[in-house]
Coordinates of C-alpha atoms in Angstrom, one line a residue:
Chain A
X1 CA 131.8 155.2 245.4
X2 CA 129.9 157.8 243.3
X3 CA 126.6 156.6 244.7
X4 CA 128.1 157.0 248.2
X5 CA 129.1 160.6 247.3
X6 CA 125.6 161.3 246.1
X7 CA 124.0 159.8 249.2
X8 CA 126.2 162.0 251.3
X9 CA 124.7 165.1 249.6
X10 CA 121.3 164.2 251.0
X11 CA 122.4 162.6 254.3
X12 CA 120.0 165.0 256.1
X13 CA 117.2 162.9 254.6
X14 CA 118.6 159.6 255.9
X15 CA 115.9 158.9 258.5
X16 CA 113.2 159.7 256.0
X17 CA 114.9 157.6 253.3
X18 CA 115.1 154.7 255.7
X19 CA 111.3 155.0 256.2
X20 CA 110.9 155.0 252.4
X21 CA 113.1 151.9 252.1
X22 CA 111.0 150.0 254.6
X23 CA 107.8 151.1 252.9
X24 CA 109.3 149.9 249.6
X25 CA 110.0 146.5 251.1
X26 CA 106.5 146.2 252.5
X27 CA 105.0 147.4 249.2
X28 CA 106.5 144.6 247.2
X29 CA 105.6 141.9 249.8
X30 CA 103.7 139.2 248.1
X31 CA 102.1 135.8 249.0
X32 CA 103.9 134.4 245.9
X33 CA 107.4 133.4 246.9
X34 CA 108.7 133.9 243.4
X35 CA 107.3 137.4 243.1
X36 CA 108.6 138.2 246.5
X37 CA 112.1 137.0 245.6
X38 CA 112.1 138.8 242.3
X39 CA 110.9 142.1 243.7
X40 CA 113.3 142.0 246.7
X41 CA 116.1 141.0 244.3
X42 CA 115.3 144.2 242.4
X43 CA 115.0 146.3 245.5
X44 CA 118.2 145.1 247.1
X45 CA 120.2 145.7 243.9
X46 CA 119.9 149.3 245.2
X47 CA 119.6 152.5 243.2
X48 CA 120.1 156.1 243.9
X49 CA 116.5 156.6 245.0
X50 CA 116.7 160.0 243.3
X51 CA 113.0 160.2 242.6
X52 CA 112.0 159.8 246.3
X53 CA 114.8 162.2 247.2
X54 CA 113.3 164.9 244.9
X55 CA 109.8 164.3 246.2
X56 CA 111.0 164.8 249.8
X57 CA 113.2 167.8 248.9
X58 CA 110.3 169.5 247.0
X59 CA 108.1 168.8 250.0
X60 CA 110.4 170.9 252.2
X61 CA 109.1 174.0 250.3
X62 CA 105.6 173.3 251.7
X63 CA 104.1 171.8 254.8
X64 CA 106.4 168.8 255.1
X65 CA 105.0 165.7 256.7
X66 CA 106.8 162.4 256.0
X67 CA 103.6 160.4 256.4
X68 CA 102.1 162.3 253.5
X69 CA 105.3 162.6 251.4
X70 CA 105.9 158.9 251.5
X71 CA 102.6 158.3 249.8
X72 CA 104.1 159.9 246.7
X73 CA 107.8 159.0 247.1
X74 CA 107.2 155.2 247.4
X75 CA 104.9 154.8 244.3
X76 CA 107.2 157.0 242.2
X77 CA 110.2 154.7 243.0
X78 CA 108.0 151.6 242.4
X79 CA 106.9 153.0 239.0
X80 CA 110.6 153.5 238.1
X81 CA 111.5 150.0 239.3
X82 CA 108.7 148.4 237.3
X83 CA 109.9 150.2 234.2
X84 CA 113.4 148.9 234.8
X85 CA 112.3 145.3 234.9
X86 CA 110.4 145.7 231.7
X87 CA 113.3 147.6 230.0
X88 CA 115.6 144.8 230.8
X89 CA 113.3 142.5 228.8
X90 CA 113.3 144.9 225.9
X91 CA 117.1 145.4 225.9
X92 CA 117.7 141.7 226.7
X93 CA 119.9 142.9 229.5
X94 CA 121.6 140.3 231.7
X95 CA 123.2 142.6 234.2
X96 CA 121.9 145.8 236.0
X97 CA 123.9 147.6 238.7
X98 CA 126.3 144.6 238.7
X99 CA 123.5 142.1 239.5
X100 CA 121.7 139.7 237.3
X101 CA 118.4 141.2 236.0
X102 CA 115.1 139.6 237.0
X103 CA 114.8 138.3 233.4
X104 CA 118.3 136.7 233.7
X105 CA 117.8 135.3 237.1
X106 CA 114.3 133.8 236.3
X107 CA 112.8 134.4 232.8
X108 CA 111.0 137.0 230.7
X109 CA 107.6 136.0 231.9
X110 CA 108.5 136.3 235.5
X111 CA 110.0 139.7 234.7
X112 CA 106.8 140.8 233.0
X113 CA 104.6 139.8 235.9
X114 CA 107.0 141.2 238.4
X115 CA 106.8 144.6 236.6
X116 CA 103.0 144.4 236.5
X117 CA 102.8 143.5 240.1
X118 CA 105.1 146.4 241.2
X119 CA 103.3 148.9 239.0
X120 CA 99.9 147.8 240.5
X121 CA 101.4 148.2 244.0
X122 CA 102.4 151.7 243.1
X123 CA 98.8 152.5 242.0
X124 CA 97.4 150.9 245.2
X125 CA 99.6 153.3 247.2
X126 CA 99.2 156.5 245.2
X127 CA 95.4 156.2 245.3
X128 CA 95.5 156.7 249.0
X129 CA 95.8 160.4 248.0
X130 CA 92.5 162.0 247.2
X131 CA 93.9 164.8 245.0
X132 CA 92.8 164.7 241.4
X133 CA 95.7 166.9 240.2
X134 CA 98.2 164.3 241.5
X135 CA 96.6 161.5 239.5
X136 CA 96.2 163.6 236.4
X137 CA 99.9 164.5 236.4
X138 CA 101.1 161.0 237.2
X139 CA 98.9 159.1 234.7
X140 CA 99.9 161.6 232.0
X141 CA 103.6 161.1 232.9
X142 CA 103.2 157.3 232.8
X143 CA 101.7 157.5 229.3
X144 CA 104.3 159.9 228.1
X145 CA 107.2 157.8 229.4
X146 CA 105.8 154.8 227.4
X147 CA 105.4 157.0 224.3
X148 CA 109.1 158.0 224.8
X149 CA 110.1 154.3 224.9
X150 CA 108.0 153.5 221.9
X151 CA 109.7 156.3 219.9
X152 CA 113.1 155.0 221.1
X153 CA 112.3 151.7 219.5
X154 CA 111.1 153.3 216.3
X155 CA 114.3 155.4 216.2
X156 CA 116.6 152.5 216.8
X157 CA 119.5 152.0 214.4
X158 CA 118.5 155.4 212.7
X159 CA 121.8 157.3 212.6
X160 CA 120.3 160.2 210.6
X161 CA 117.7 161.2 213.2
X162 CA 117.8 164.8 214.4
X163 CA 118.7 166.3 217.7
X164 CA 115.2 167.3 218.4
X165 CA 114.0 163.7 218.2
X166 CA 116.7 162.8 220.7
X167 CA 115.8 165.6 223.2
X168 CA 112.1 164.8 222.9
X169 CA 112.9 161.1 223.6
X170 CA 115.0 161.7 226.7
X171 CA 112.4 164.2 228.0
X172 CA 109.8 161.5 228.0
X173 CA 112.1 158.6 229.0
X174 CA 113.7 160.3 232.0
X175 CA 113.1 164.0 232.5
X176 CA 109.3 163.7 232.9
X177 CA 109.4 161.3 235.8
X178 CA 111.9 163.4 237.7
X179 CA 110.0 166.6 236.9
X180 CA 106.8 164.9 238.2
X181 CA 108.6 163.8 241.3
X182 CA 109.4 167.4 242.1
X183 CA 106.0 168.7 241.1
X184 CA 104.1 166.0 243.0
X185 CA 106.2 166.5 246.1
X186 CA 105.4 170.2 246.0
X187 CA 101.7 169.7 245.4
X188 CA 101.2 167.1 248.1
X189 CA 102.9 169.4 250.6
X190 CA 100.6 172.3 249.6
X191 CA 103.1 174.7 248.1
X192 CA 101.7 177.5 246.0
X193 CA 101.4 177.0 242.2
X194 CA 104.4 179.2 241.4
X195 CA 106.7 177.2 243.6
X196 CA 105.4 173.9 242.2
X197 CA 106.0 175.2 238.7
X198 CA 109.6 176.2 239.5
X199 CA 110.2 172.8 241.1
X200 CA 108.6 171.0 238.1
X201 CA 110.9 172.9 235.7
X202 CA 113.9 172.2 237.9
X203 CA 113.1 168.5 237.8
X204 CA 112.7 168.6 234.0
X205 CA 116.0 170.4 233.4
X206 CA 117.9 168.2 235.9
X207 CA 116.3 165.1 234.3
X208 CA 117.5 166.2 230.9
X209 CA 121.0 166.9 232.2
X210 CA 121.0 163.6 234.1
X211 CA 120.1 161.5 231.0
X212 CA 122.7 163.3 228.8
X213 CA 125.4 162.5 231.4
X214 CA 124.1 158.9 231.5
X215 CA 124.4 158.7 227.7
X216 CA 128.0 160.2 227.9
X217 CA 129.0 157.7 230.6
X218 CA 127.9 154.8 228.4
X219 CA 131.0 155.7 226.4
X220 CA 133.4 157.1 228.9
X221 CA 132.9 154.9 232.0
X222 CA 134.4 151.4 232.3
X223 CA 132.4 148.2 232.1
X224 CA 133.0 147.7 235.9
X225 CA 131.9 151.2 236.7
X226 CA 128.7 150.8 234.6
X227 CA 128.0 147.3 235.7
X228 CA 127.4 146.5 232.0
X229 CA 129.5 146.7 228.8
X230 CA 130.4 150.2 227.8
X231 CA 128.7 151.2 224.6
X232 CA 125.6 149.2 225.4
X233 CA 123.3 151.9 224.1
X234 CA 125.0 151.9 220.6
X235 CA 125.1 148.1 220.7
X236 CA 121.3 148.1 221.2
X237 CA 120.8 150.6 218.4
X238 CA 120.0 153.5 220.6
X239 CA 121.4 156.7 219.1
X240 CA 122.4 159.0 221.9
X241 CA 123.8 162.5 222.1
X242 CA 127.5 161.6 221.9
X243 CA 126.8 159.6 218.7
X244 CA 124.8 162.5 217.2
X245 CA 127.7 164.9 217.9
X246 CA 130.3 162.5 216.7
X247 CA 128.6 161.7 213.4
X248 CA 129.4 165.2 212.2
X249 CA 132.9 163.9 211.3
X250 CA 132.5 162.1 208.0
X251 CA 135.1 159.5 208.9
X252 CA 133.4 158.7 212.2
X253 CA 130.0 158.7 210.5
X254 CA 131.2 156.0 208.0
X255 CA 132.4 153.8 210.9
X256 CA 129.2 154.3 212.9
X257 CA 127.0 153.6 209.9
X258 CA 128.9 150.4 209.1
X259 CA 128.6 149.1 212.6
X260 CA 125.1 150.1 213.5
X261 CA 123.6 146.7 213.3
X262 CA 122.5 143.9 215.5
X263 CA 125.0 141.3 216.8
X264 CA 127.9 143.8 216.9
X265 CA 131.1 142.1 217.7
X266 CA 132.8 142.9 221.0
X267 CA 135.9 144.1 219.2
X268 CA 133.8 146.5 217.1
X269 CA 132.0 147.7 220.2
X270 CA 135.3 148.5 222.0
X271 CA 136.5 150.3 218.8
X272 CA 133.4 152.5 218.7
X273 CA 133.6 153.3 222.4
X274 CA 137.3 154.3 221.9
X275 CA 136.5 156.4 218.9
X276 CA 133.7 158.3 220.6
X277 CA 135.6 158.7 223.8
X278 CA 138.5 160.3 221.9
X279 CA 136.3 162.6 219.8
X280 CA 135.1 166.1 220.5
X281 CA 131.6 164.7 220.8
X282 CA 131.9 164.0 224.5
X283 CA 132.8 167.6 225.2
X284 CA 130.0 168.9 223.1
X285 CA 127.5 166.6 224.8
X286 CA 128.8 167.7 228.2
X287 CA 128.2 171.3 227.2
X288 CA 124.6 170.6 226.4
X289 CA 124.2 168.8 229.7
X290 CA 125.6 171.9 231.4
X291 CA 123.2 174.2 229.6
X292 CA 120.3 172.2 231.2
X293 CA 122.1 172.2 234.5
X294 CA 122.3 176.0 234.5
X295 CA 118.6 176.2 233.6
X296 CA 117.9 174.0 236.6
X297 CA 119.9 176.1 238.9
X298 CA 118.2 179.2 237.6
X299 CA 114.8 177.7 238.6
X300 CA 116.2 177.1 242.1
X301 CA 117.3 180.8 242.3
X302 CA 113.6 181.8 242.2
X303 CA 112.9 179.7 245.3
X304 CA 113.5 180.6 248.9
X305 CA 117.0 179.9 250.2
X306 CA 116.8 176.9 252.5
X307 CA 118.6 173.7 253.3
X308 CA 116.4 171.8 250.7
X309 CA 117.3 174.4 248.1
X310 CA 121.0 173.9 248.9
X311 CA 120.8 170.2 248.7
X312 CA 119.0 170.4 245.4
X313 CA 121.7 172.7 244.1
X314 CA 124.4 170.3 245.3
X315 CA 122.7 167.3 243.7
X316 CA 122.5 169.3 240.4
X317 CA 126.2 170.0 240.5
X318 CA 127.0 166.4 241.4
X319 CA 124.9 165.1 238.4
X320 CA 126.9 167.4 236.1
X321 CA 130.2 166.0 237.4
X322 CA 129.4 162.4 238.2
X323 CA 131.8 159.8 236.8
X324 CA 129.3 156.9 236.6
Chain B
X1 CA 67.7 143.0 223.8
X2 CA 67.8 140.6 220.9
X3 CA 70.9 138.8 219.7
X4 CA 71.6 141.4 217.1
X5 CA 71.4 144.3 219.6
X6 CA 73.7 142.4 222.0
X7 CA 76.2 141.7 219.3
X8 CA 76.1 145.4 218.1
X9 CA 76.7 146.7 221.6
X10 CA 79.6 144.4 222.1
X11 CA 81.1 145.5 218.8
X12 CA 80.6 149.1 219.7
X13 CA 82.3 148.7 223.0
X14 CA 85.2 146.9 221.3
X15 CA 85.6 149.7 218.9
X16 CA 85.5 152.3 221.8
X17 CA 88.1 150.5 223.7
X18 CA 90.4 150.2 220.7
X19 CA 90.0 153.9 220.0
X20 CA 90.8 154.7 223.7
X21 CA 94.2 153.0 223.5
X22 CA 95.0 153.7 219.8
X23 CA 98.7 154.4 219.2
X24 CA 100.0 154.2 215.6
X25 CA 103.2 152.3 216.1
X26 CA 101.6 149.8 218.5
X27 CA 98.8 149.2 216.1
X28 CA 101.1 148.7 213.1
X29 CA 103.6 146.5 214.9
X30 CA 101.6 144.6 217.4
X31 CA 98.2 144.6 215.9
X32 CA 96.7 146.6 218.7
X33 CA 95.1 145.5 221.9
X34 CA 93.5 142.1 222.4
X35 CA 89.9 142.9 223.3
X36 CA 88.1 139.6 224.1
X37 CA 84.4 139.7 223.3
X38 CA 83.7 137.1 226.0
X39 CA 84.9 139.6 228.6
X40 CA 83.0 142.5 227.0
X41 CA 79.9 140.4 227.1
X42 CA 80.3 139.9 230.9
X43 CA 81.2 143.5 231.5
X44 CA 78.0 144.5 229.7
X45 CA 75.8 141.7 231.2
X46 CA 74.2 144.0 233.8
X47 CA 73.2 146.4 231.0
X48 CA 71.8 143.5 229.0
X49 CA 69.7 142.4 231.9
X50 CA 68.4 145.9 232.5
X51 CA 70.3 146.7 235.7
X52 CA 71.0 150.4 236.4
X53 CA 73.7 151.6 234.0
X54 CA 75.3 155.0 233.3
X55 CA 78.0 156.6 231.2
X56 CA 80.4 156.4 234.2
X57 CA 79.8 152.7 234.6
X58 CA 80.3 152.1 230.9
X59 CA 83.6 154.1 231.0
X60 CA 84.7 152.0 234.0
X61 CA 83.8 148.8 232.1
X62 CA 86.0 150.0 229.2
X63 CA 88.9 150.5 231.6
X64 CA 88.5 146.9 232.9
X65 CA 88.7 145.7 229.4
X66 CA 91.9 147.8 228.9
X67 CA 93.5 146.3 232.0
X68 CA 92.8 142.8 230.5
X69 CA 94.4 144.0 227.3
X70 CA 97.4 145.2 229.1
X71 CA 97.9 142.0 231.0
X72 CA 97.2 140.0 227.9
X73 CA 99.9 141.9 226.0
X74 CA 102.5 140.9 228.6
X75 CA 101.4 137.2 228.4
X76 CA 102.5 137.4 224.7
X77 CA 106.1 138.2 225.6
X78 CA 108.4 135.3 224.7
X79 CA 111.6 134.2 226.2
X80 CA 113.5 135.8 223.4
X81 CA 111.9 139.2 223.1
X82 CA 114.5 141.0 220.9
X83 CA 112.3 141.6 217.9
X84 CA 110.7 145.0 217.4
X85 CA 107.3 143.4 217.7
X86 CA 108.1 141.8 221.0
X87 CA 109.7 144.9 222.4
X88 CA 106.7 146.9 221.5
X89 CA 104.4 144.2 223.0
X90 CA 106.2 144.9 226.3
X91 CA 105.5 148.6 225.9
X92 CA 101.9 148.1 224.7
X93 CA 101.1 146.5 228.1
X94 CA 102.6 149.4 230.0
X95 CA 101.0 151.9 227.7
X96 CA 97.5 150.4 228.2
X97 CA 98.0 150.4 232.0
X98 CA 98.8 154.1 231.8
X99 CA 95.6 154.7 229.8
X100 CA 93.5 152.7 232.4
X101 CA 94.9 154.9 235.2
X102 CA 94.3 158.1 233.2
X103 CA 90.7 157.2 232.2
X104 CA 89.7 156.4 235.8
X105 CA 91.7 159.4 237.1
X106 CA 89.7 161.6 234.7
X107 CA 86.5 160.2 236.3
X108 CA 88.1 160.9 239.8
X109 CA 87.4 157.3 240.6
X110 CA 90.4 156.6 242.7
X111 CA 88.7 153.8 244.6
X112 CA 88.2 151.8 241.5
X113 CA 91.8 152.4 240.4
X114 CA 92.9 151.0 243.7
X115 CA 90.6 148.0 243.6
X116 CA 91.6 147.1 240.1
X117 CA 95.3 147.5 241.1
X118 CA 94.7 145.1 243.9
X119 CA 93.1 142.7 241.4
X120 CA 96.2 143.1 239.1
X121 CA 98.5 142.2 242.0
X122 CA 96.5 139.0 242.6
X123 CA 96.4 138.1 238.9
X124 CA 100.2 138.7 238.6
X125 CA 100.8 136.5 241.7
X126 CA 98.7 133.7 240.2
X127 CA 100.4 133.9 236.8
X128 CA 103.8 133.8 238.4
X129 CA 102.7 130.7 240.4
X130 CA 102.8 128.7 237.2
X131 CA 106.6 129.2 237.2
X132 CA 107.2 128.1 240.8
X133 CA 109.1 124.9 241.1
X134 CA 106.9 123.5 243.8
X135 CA 104.2 121.0 242.8
X136 CA 100.8 122.5 243.2
X137 CA 97.5 120.7 243.8
X138 CA 94.8 120.6 241.2
X139 CA 92.6 122.8 243.4
X140 CA 95.3 125.4 243.7
X141 CA 95.7 125.5 239.9
X142 CA 92.0 125.8 239.4
X143 CA 91.9 128.6 241.9
X144 CA 94.7 130.4 240.1
X145 CA 92.8 130.0 236.8
X146 CA 89.7 131.5 238.3
X147 CA 91.5 134.5 239.7
X148 CA 93.4 135.1 236.4
X149 CA 90.3 134.9 234.3
X150 CA 87.8 136.7 236.4
X151 CA 89.1 138.7 239.4
X152 CA 89.2 142.0 237.5
X153 CA 85.7 141.4 236.3
X154 CA 84.3 140.5 239.7
X155 CA 86.1 143.5 241.2
X156 CA 84.0 145.6 238.7
X157 CA 80.9 143.8 239.7
X158 CA 81.5 144.2 243.4
X159 CA 82.2 147.9 243.0
X160 CA 78.9 148.6 241.2
X161 CA 76.8 146.1 243.1
X162 CA 76.4 143.5 240.4
X163 CA 77.8 140.6 242.5
X164 CA 74.9 138.3 241.5
X165 CA 76.7 137.7 238.1
X166 CA 80.1 137.0 239.6
X167 CA 79.6 133.2 239.8
X168 CA 78.2 132.9 236.3
X169 CA 81.2 134.9 235.0
X170 CA 83.7 132.9 236.9
X171 CA 82.4 129.6 235.7
X172 CA 82.0 130.8 232.1
X173 CA 85.4 132.4 231.9
X174 CA 87.1 129.3 233.3
X175 CA 85.1 127.3 230.7
X176 CA 86.5 129.4 227.9
X177 CA 90.1 129.2 229.3
X178 CA 90.0 125.4 229.6
X179 CA 88.5 125.1 226.1
X180 CA 91.4 127.1 224.8
X181 CA 93.9 125.0 226.8
X182 CA 92.3 121.8 225.4
X183 CA 92.7 123.2 221.9
X184 CA 96.4 124.0 222.6
X185 CA 96.9 120.5 223.9
X186 CA 95.3 119.0 220.8
X187 CA 97.5 121.1 218.7
X188 CA 100.6 120.0 220.6
X189 CA 101.3 123.4 222.1
X190 CA 102.3 123.2 225.7
X191 CA 101.3 126.3 227.6
X192 CA 102.7 127.1 231.0
X193 CA 99.3 126.1 232.5
X194 CA 99.5 122.7 230.7
X195 CA 103.0 122.2 231.9
X196 CA 101.9 123.0 235.5
X197 CA 99.0 120.6 235.2
X198 CA 101.3 117.9 233.8
X199 CA 103.4 118.1 237.0
X200 CA 100.4 118.2 239.3
X201 CA 98.2 115.4 238.0
X202 CA 98.4 111.9 239.3
X203 CA 100.8 109.8 237.0
X204 CA 98.0 107.8 235.5
X205 CA 95.8 110.8 234.7
X206 CA 95.8 112.3 231.3
X207 CA 95.6 116.1 230.8
X208 CA 93.2 115.7 228.0
X209 CA 90.8 113.7 230.1
X210 CA 91.2 116.1 233.0
X211 CA 90.4 119.0 230.8
X212 CA 87.3 117.4 229.2
X213 CA 86.0 116.4 232.6
X214 CA 86.5 119.9 233.9
X215 CA 84.7 121.3 230.9
X216 CA 81.8 118.9 231.5
X217 CA 81.6 120.0 235.1
X218 CA 81.8 123.7 234.3
X219 CA 79.2 123.3 231.6
X220 CA 76.8 121.7 234.1
X221 CA 77.4 124.6 236.5
X222 CA 77.0 127.1 233.8
X223 CA 73.7 125.8 232.7
X224 CA 72.4 125.7 236.2
X225 CA 73.5 129.3 236.8
X226 CA 71.9 130.4 233.5
X227 CA 68.6 128.9 234.5
X228 CA 68.9 130.2 238.0
X229 CA 69.4 133.8 236.7
X230 CA 66.3 133.5 234.5
X231 CA 68.1 135.3 231.7
X232 CA 66.0 136.3 228.8
X233 CA 66.0 133.7 226.0
X234 CA 68.1 135.8 223.6
X235 CA 70.7 136.5 226.2
X236 CA 70.9 132.9 227.3
X237 CA 71.2 131.8 223.7
X238 CA 74.0 134.4 223.1
X239 CA 75.9 133.3 226.1
X240 CA 75.7 129.6 225.3
X241 CA 76.3 129.7 221.6
X242 CA 78.4 132.8 221.0
X243 CA 80.4 133.2 224.2
X244 CA 80.9 129.7 225.4
X245 CA 80.0 127.5 222.4
X246 CA 80.4 123.8 223.2
X247 CA 78.5 120.5 222.9
X248 CA 75.1 120.0 221.4
X249 CA 73.9 119.2 224.9
X250 CA 74.1 122.9 225.8
X251 CA 71.9 123.7 222.8
X252 CA 69.2 121.2 223.8
X253 CA 69.1 122.5 227.4
X254 CA 68.8 126.1 226.2
X255 CA 65.8 125.3 224.2
X256 CA 64.3 123.4 227.1
X257 CA 65.2 126.2 229.4

């Protein structure tokens, strides 16, 4: 339902997104039946396609040509997909978007090779573009995203980490790829540098807001809505903003500390989720998400008023209010 | 180049590659990248034989080595990957892939990025083929091994016009792989390749015999190719004794050659 609502916001892009969808299907086509099945399984599980949407919308601020835009939009979604397959191995996740993960449907090795295959396909596509700046930005982003994930593993089960560590982590983990989607969309469509910079910053702020909301929803949404058990982040030792806010209460801190361990029981998980849900932490985290949202909107205010600008604004509002 | 110089150059290259992908946490928890000297030898073979070489070519050779390290890291991921070391092994492969892309992007060599990416898709397809439920022929399995072991390297050769070494590299790298598989078999470790072979061989055939015969055949081919290329004595010696050390027969032929 929420995904439907989001898709309605960018319904103007439907014909272009259909092209992107077909290109994605072609991109993961393989002579290996197993790889084909695994890649299509992943593709058909759906997704918001938010990265291609931002590429296309950013392109509307320049000389928009779908044949050029898709050369960036498709690889960015592929890079995101590849990282999801590998993340599911890291998190030992059985379910994503209500569907069995590649690692659950097949095994870890198949998941690793599927991710490698999809990432390589992304690079095959993006290198059709002969613009050094595109490759410098994207390669740097890919490395930073990995660094973010490495830090996330280092910080696992560390309840006493500071807010700055969390923000730096989500910047690398999520915001950078959305920021790059906007920037690359702008650059490939030939916008001026100033416009590209505003779009890059918009993507960064919206990415931060998006991830904070994601982290809040991990506690506030239901298992059905999430397509996985609520509190999965905590269960996996990932300390997110709601936990960082909630730990200020000594009583909650003690409970969190005692339960921050591998093999957390399901009853304990439910108890933690309830405790965070009913604490002021959710409200505090929402406020921080809104601060980033306002910054994102501010960036849009510097750009020419247009349909694309309006759509970006509506997506930003939606992200701030989404339920799951 | 004498043996010592060849050895030093390989060691230097290994150290450069390790420095290029150095990341504190990955190094501490996963031991850093696996840089196989066999592959470094073949990447540097054109330099050793006096072919045109440049800083750009050497940087590209390093990136090929990084791609191998990335794919190798992902080969090490086990079915239960919940330990910190395993989780970081997953990320190590992705991190090294990012470095390979960045290094070639910095050289503005987008064509090589694309060709290596194509080679990675082929390697991934072949690695996945060992998990298919269909029974594959011996020839198909051999072809898979050849692609997995040498497609990235031969892509590099083709790009820089060193195709003449492709066959020697293909045969030698298969030789090394089957030697490792034989060692695994003898140690009672059943790799995915051994399992695939087990299902594909005729019921009466033994994996051990098949591997030994394959090694004999590859060794013959390798010696023929080494002699065909008229490699300098030190280089030939290095290849046969340090890179693909095997039976004493190889040693005899080297001296004769």
